[in-house]
Coordinates of C-alpha atoms and ligand atoms in Angstrom, one line a residue:
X28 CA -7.7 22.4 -12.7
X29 CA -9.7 21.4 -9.5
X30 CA -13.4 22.6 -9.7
X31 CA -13.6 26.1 -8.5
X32 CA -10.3 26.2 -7.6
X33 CA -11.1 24.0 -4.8
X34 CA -9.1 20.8 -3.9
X35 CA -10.5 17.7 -2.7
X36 CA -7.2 17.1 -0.4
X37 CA -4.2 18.4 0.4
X38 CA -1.3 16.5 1.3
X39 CA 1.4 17.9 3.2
X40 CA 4.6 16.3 3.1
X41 CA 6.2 13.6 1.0
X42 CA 8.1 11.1 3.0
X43 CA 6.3 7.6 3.6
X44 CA 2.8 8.5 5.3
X45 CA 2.6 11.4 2.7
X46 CA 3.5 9.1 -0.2
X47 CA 1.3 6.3 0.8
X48 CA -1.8 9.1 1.6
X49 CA -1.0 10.2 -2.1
X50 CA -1.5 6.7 -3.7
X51 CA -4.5 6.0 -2.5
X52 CA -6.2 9.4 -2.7
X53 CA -4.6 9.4 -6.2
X54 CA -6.1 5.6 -6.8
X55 CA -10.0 7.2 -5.4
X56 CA -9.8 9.8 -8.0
X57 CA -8.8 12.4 -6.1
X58 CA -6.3 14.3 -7.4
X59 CA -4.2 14.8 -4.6
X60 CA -1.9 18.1 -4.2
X61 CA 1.4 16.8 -2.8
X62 CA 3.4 19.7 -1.1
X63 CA 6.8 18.8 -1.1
X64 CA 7.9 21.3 2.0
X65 CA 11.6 21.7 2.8
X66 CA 13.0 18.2 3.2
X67 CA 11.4 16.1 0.5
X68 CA 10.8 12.4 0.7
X69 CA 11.3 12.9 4.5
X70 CA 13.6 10.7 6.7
X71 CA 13.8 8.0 4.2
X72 CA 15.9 10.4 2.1
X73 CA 18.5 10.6 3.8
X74 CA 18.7 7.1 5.1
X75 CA 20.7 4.3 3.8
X76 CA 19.7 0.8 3.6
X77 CA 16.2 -0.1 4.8
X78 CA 16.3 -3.5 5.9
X79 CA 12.6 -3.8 7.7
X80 CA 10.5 -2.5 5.2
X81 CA 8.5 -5.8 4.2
X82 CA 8.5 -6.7 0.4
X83 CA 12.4 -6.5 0.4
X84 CA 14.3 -9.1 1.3
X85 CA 18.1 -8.0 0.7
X86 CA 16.6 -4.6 2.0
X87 CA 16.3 -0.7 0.2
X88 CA 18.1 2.6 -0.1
X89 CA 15.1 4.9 1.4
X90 CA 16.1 7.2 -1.3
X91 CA 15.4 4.6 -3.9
X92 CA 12.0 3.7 -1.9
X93 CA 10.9 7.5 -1.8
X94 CA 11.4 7.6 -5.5
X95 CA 9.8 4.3 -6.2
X96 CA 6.6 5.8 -4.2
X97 CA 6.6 9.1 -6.0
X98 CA 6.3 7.4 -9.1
X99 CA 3.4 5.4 -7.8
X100 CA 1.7 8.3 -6.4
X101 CA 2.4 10.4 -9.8
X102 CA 1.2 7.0 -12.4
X103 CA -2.1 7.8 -10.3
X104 CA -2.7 11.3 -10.9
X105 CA -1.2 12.5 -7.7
X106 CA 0.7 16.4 -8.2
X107 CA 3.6 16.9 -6.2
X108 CA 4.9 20.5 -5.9
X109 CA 7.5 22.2 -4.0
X110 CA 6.3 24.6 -1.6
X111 CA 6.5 26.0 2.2
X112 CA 3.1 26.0 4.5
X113 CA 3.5 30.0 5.6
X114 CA 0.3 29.7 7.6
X115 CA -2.9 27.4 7.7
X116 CA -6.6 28.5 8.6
X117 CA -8.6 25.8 9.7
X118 CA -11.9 27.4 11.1
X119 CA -12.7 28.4 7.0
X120 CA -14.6 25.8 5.2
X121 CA -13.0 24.6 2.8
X122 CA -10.2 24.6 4.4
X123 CA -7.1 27.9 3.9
X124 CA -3.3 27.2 3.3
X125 CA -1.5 29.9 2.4
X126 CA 1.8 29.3 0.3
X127 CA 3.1 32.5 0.7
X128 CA 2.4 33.7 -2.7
X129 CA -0.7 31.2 -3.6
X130 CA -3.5 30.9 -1.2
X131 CA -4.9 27.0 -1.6
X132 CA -8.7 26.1 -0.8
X133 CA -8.9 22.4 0.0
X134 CA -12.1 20.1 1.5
X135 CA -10.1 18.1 3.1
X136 CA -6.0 18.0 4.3
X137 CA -3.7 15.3 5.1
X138 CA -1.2 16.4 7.8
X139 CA 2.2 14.1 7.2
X140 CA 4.9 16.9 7.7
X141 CA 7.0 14.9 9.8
X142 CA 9.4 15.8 12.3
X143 CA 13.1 17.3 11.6
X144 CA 16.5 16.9 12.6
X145 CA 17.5 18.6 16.6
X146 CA 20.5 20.1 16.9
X147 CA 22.3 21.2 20.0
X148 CA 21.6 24.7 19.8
X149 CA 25.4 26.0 20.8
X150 CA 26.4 28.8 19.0
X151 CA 29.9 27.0 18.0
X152 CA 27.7 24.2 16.3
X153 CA 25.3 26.3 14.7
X154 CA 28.2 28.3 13.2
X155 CA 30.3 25.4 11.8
X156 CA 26.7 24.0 9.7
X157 CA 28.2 22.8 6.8
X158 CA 31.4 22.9 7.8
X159 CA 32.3 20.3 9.6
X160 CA 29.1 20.0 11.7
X161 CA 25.8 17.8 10.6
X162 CA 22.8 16.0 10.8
X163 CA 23.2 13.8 8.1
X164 CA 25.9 11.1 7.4
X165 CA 24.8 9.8 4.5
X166 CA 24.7 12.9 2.6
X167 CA 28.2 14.3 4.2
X168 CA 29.9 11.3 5.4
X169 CA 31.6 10.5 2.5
X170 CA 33.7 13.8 2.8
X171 CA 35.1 13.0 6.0
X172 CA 36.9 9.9 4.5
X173 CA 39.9 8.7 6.6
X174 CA 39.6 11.2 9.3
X175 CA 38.3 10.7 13.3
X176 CA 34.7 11.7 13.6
X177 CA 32.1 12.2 16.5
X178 CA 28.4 11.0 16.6
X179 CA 26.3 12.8 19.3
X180 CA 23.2 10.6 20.4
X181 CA 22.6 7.3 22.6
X182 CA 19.2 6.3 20.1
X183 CA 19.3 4.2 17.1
X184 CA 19.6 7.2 14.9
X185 CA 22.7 8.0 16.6
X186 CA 23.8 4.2 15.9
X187 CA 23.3 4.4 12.1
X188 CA 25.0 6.6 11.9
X189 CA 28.2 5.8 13.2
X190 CA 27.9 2.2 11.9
X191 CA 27.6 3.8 8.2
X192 CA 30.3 6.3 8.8
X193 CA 32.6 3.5 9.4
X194 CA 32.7 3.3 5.9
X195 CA 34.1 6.5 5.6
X196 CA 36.0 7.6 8.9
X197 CA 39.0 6.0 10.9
X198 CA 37.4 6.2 14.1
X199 CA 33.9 7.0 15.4
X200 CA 33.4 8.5 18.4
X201 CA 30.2 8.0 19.9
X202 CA 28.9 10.7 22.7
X203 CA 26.2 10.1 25.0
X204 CA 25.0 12.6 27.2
X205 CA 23.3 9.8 29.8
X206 CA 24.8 6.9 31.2
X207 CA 22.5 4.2 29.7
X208 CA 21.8 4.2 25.8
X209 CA 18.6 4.5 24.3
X210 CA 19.2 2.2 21.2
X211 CA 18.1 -1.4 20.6
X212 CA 19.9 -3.9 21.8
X213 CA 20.5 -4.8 18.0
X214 CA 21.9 -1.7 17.0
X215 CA 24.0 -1.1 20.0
X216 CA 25.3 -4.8 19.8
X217 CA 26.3 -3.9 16.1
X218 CA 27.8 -0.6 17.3
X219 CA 29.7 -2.1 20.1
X220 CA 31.1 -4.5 18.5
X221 CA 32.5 -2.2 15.7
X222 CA 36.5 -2.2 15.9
X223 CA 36.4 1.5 14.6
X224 CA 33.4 3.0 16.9
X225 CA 34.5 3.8 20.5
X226 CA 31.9 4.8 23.2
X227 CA 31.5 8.1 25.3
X228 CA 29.1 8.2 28.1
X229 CA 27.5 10.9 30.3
X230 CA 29.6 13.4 28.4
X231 CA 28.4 16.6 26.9
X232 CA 29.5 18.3 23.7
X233 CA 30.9 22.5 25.5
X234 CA 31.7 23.5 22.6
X235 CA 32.9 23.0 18.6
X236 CA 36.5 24.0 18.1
X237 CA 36.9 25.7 15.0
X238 CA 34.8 28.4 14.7
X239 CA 37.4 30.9 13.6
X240 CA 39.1 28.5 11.2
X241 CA 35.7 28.1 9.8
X242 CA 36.5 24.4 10.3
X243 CA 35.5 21.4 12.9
X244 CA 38.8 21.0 14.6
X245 CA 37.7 19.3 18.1
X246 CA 34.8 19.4 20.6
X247 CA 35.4 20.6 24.0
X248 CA 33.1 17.7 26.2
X249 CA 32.9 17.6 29.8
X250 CA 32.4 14.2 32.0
X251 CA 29.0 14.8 33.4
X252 CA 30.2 12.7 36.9
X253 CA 33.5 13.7 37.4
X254 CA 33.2 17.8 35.6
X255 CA 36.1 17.1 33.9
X256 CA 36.1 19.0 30.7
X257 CA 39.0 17.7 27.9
X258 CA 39.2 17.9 24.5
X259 CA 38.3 15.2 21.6
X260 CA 39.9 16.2 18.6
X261 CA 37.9 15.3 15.0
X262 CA 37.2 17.1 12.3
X263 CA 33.4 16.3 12.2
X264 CA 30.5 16.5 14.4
X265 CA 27.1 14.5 13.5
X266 CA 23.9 14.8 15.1
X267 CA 21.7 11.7 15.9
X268 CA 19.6 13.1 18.8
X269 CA 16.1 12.8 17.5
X270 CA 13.5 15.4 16.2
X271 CA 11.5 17.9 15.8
X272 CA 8.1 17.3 15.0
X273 CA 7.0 19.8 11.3
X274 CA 3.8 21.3 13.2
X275 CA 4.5 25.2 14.1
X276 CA 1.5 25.8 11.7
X277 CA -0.7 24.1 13.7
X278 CA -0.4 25.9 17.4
X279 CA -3.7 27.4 18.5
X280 CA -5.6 25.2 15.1
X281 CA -4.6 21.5 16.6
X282 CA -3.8 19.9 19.9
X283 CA -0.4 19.1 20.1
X284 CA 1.6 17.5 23.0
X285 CA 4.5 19.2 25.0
X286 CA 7.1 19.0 22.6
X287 CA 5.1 19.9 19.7
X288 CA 3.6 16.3 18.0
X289 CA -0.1 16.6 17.2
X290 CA -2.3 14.9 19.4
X291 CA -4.2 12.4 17.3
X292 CA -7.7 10.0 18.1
X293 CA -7.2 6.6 17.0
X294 CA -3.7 7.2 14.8
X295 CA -5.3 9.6 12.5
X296 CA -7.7 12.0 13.9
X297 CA -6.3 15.3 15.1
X298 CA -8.3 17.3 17.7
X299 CA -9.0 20.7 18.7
X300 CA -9.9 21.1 22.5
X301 CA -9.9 17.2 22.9
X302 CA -12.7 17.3 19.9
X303 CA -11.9 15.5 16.3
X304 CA -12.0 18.2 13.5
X305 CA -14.1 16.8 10.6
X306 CA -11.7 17.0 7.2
X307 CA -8.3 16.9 9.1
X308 CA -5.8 13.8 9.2
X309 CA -2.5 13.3 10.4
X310 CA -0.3 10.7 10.2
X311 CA 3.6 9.7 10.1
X312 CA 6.0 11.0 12.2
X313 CA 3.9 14.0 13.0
X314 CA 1.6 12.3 15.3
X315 CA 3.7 9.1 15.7
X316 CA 6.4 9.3 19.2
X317 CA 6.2 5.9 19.9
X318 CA 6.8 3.5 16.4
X319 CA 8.2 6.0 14.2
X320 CA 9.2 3.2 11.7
X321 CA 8.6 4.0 7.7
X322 CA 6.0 1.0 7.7
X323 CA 4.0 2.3 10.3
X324 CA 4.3 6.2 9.1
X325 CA 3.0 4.3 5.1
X326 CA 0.2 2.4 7.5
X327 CA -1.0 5.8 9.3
X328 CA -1.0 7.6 5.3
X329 CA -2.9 4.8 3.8
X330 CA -5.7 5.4 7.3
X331 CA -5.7 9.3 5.9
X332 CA -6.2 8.8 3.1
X333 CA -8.9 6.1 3.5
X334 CA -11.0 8.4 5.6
X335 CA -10.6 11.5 3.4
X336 CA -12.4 9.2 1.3
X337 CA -14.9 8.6 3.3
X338 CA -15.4 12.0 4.8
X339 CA -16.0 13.1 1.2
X340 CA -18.2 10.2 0.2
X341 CA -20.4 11.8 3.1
X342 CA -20.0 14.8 2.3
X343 CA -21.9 14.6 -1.4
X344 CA -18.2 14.6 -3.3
Ligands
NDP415 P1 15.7 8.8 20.4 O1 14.7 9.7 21.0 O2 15.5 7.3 20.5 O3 17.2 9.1 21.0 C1 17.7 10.4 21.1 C2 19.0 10.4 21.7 O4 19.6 11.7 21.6 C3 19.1 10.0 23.1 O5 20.2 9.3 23.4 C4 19.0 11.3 23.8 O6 19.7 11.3 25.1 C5 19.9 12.1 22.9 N1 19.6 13.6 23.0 C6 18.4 14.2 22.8 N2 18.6 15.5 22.9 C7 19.9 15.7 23.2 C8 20.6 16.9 23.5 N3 20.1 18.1 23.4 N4 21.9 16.8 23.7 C9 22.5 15.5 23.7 N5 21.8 14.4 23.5 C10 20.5 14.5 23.3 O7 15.8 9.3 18.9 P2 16.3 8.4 17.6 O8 16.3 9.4 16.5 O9 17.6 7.8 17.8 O10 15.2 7.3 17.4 C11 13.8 7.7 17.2 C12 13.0 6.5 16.9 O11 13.3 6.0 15.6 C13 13.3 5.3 17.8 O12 12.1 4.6 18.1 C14 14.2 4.4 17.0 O13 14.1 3.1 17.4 C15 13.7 4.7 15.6 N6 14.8 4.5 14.7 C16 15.0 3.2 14.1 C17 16.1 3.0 13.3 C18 16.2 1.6 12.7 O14 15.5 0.7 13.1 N7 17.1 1.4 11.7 C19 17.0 4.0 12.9 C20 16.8 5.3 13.5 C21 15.7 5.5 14.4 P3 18.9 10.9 26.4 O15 18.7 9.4 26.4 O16 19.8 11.3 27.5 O17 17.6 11.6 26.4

């Protein structure tokens, strides 16, 4: 049990940046309180192959890197536990996080909650969750086997995901709401020259058919140039439009940019009113918009973590 109940840091979030933050607080003696939140092991869990992450050559599955990293972070004497932030209080000393039915008191916190899956926000879409319609191919590709899906998304998210549904679905129908896409060239030159993927552009998803039948049956689009509305039919809609970042906690206790990504000093350094706030990190996803890669995010948690250290260190601990 921490001295009086007190933690010497809290990490929030356990994808890579969280992970990484954990080893090496966990490798300074720290004891680092991992809080899981409500997608643990982040992006990397519901990803595929990794094929840049350096150290493997014929590539990963993320899930099998997240759980590779847990262990690490555990053999160290890091604690991971499952739990939701309800509320955070930053101007106490140490600092407050209340669990809903715990209150924590840490010296120091690691911000790495990442950013989540954006949906489309129709009602049709949001009703057929689960049933037909989702953000995540490699957990509910599979089910979809020999049947004509659509991917919504010009990014490289949005190509991942219809190159590894391939596996499962006859055709792919990719659906861009601009004209241009936003992917790599890599990834759209893979995509493209798929036999089974075909290409919509400057076409928005109406509507999801199916809401009565409790079951995707079709999306109603409509060509953004010519306002021609027609209707695809598939029996399953996934999501690769980008995220949200995991930092509603921190409005009015942290600077965060216009969509909601907390504003950092050199990578790691949140501020309040353009001011650092001694004790507070972020890294990852959280307070990454522009690499957003799983080597970066691990960089950014290994920066945390190195200055938690330090701020400690000056702090007596
Ligand atoms: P991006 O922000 O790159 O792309 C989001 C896509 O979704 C865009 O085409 C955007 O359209 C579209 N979009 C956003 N909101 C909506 C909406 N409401 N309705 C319809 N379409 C919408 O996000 P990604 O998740 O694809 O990528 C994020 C980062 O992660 C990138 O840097 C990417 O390179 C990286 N990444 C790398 C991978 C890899 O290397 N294997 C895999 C996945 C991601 P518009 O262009 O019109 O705004």
């Amino acid at each position: 049990m921490p001295e009086n109940n007190t933690r010497d840091t809290v990490i929030l979030g356990s994808g890579c940046s969280g992970l990484t933050a954990a080893i090496y607080a966990a490798r300074s003696n720290l004891k680092p309180l991992v809080l899981e939140g409500h997608e643990p092991g982040g992006q990397l869990s519901i990803t595929t192959l990794v094929e840049n992450f350096p150290g493997w050559p014929d590539g990963i599955q993320g899930p099998e890197l997240i759980e590779n990293m847990k262990k690490q972070a555990v053999r160290f004497g890091a604690e991971l536990r499952m739990a939701h932030l309800a509320s955070v209080d930053l101007t106490k000393h140490p600092f407050e996080l209340n669990l809903g039915n715990e209150i924590i008191h840490t010296r120091t916190l690691i911000i790495a909650s990442g950013a989540s899956a954006r949906w489309l926000n129709l009602p049709s879409e949001q009703a057929l969750i689960g049933h037909g319609v989702s953000s995540c191919a490699t957990c509910d590709g599979f089910f979809f086997s020999g049947k004509e899906i659509a991917v919504i998304g010009g990014g490289d998210s949005a190509m991942e995901e219809a190159l590894f549904l391939t596996r499962f679905a006859s055709k792919v129908t990719l659906i861009n709401r601009s004209e241009h896409f936003r992917a790599s060239k890599i990834m759209l030159e893979r995509a493209v020259a798929h036999p089974n993927i075909e290409f919509l552009s400057s076409t928005t998803v109406e509507e999801v058919l199916g809401v009565e039948e409790k079951d995707v049956k079709g999306l109603r689009l409509k060509n953004r140039v010519t306002g021609d509305e027609f209707i695809l039919h598939v029996s399953a809609m996934f999501l690769g439009i980008g995220h949200i970042p995991n930092a509603s906690a921190f409005k009015g206790m942290l600077d965060l940019d216009e969509d909601g990504y907390i504003l950092t000093q050199n990578n790691v350094f949140p501020t309040l009113n353009g001011e650092p706030l001694p004790g507070v990190y972020a890294c990852g996803d959280i307070q990454d918009r522009r690499y957003r890669q799983a080597i970066t995010a691990a960089g950014s948690g290994c920066m945390a973590a190195l200055e938690v250290e330090k701020y400690l260190e000056e702090h007596g601990r």
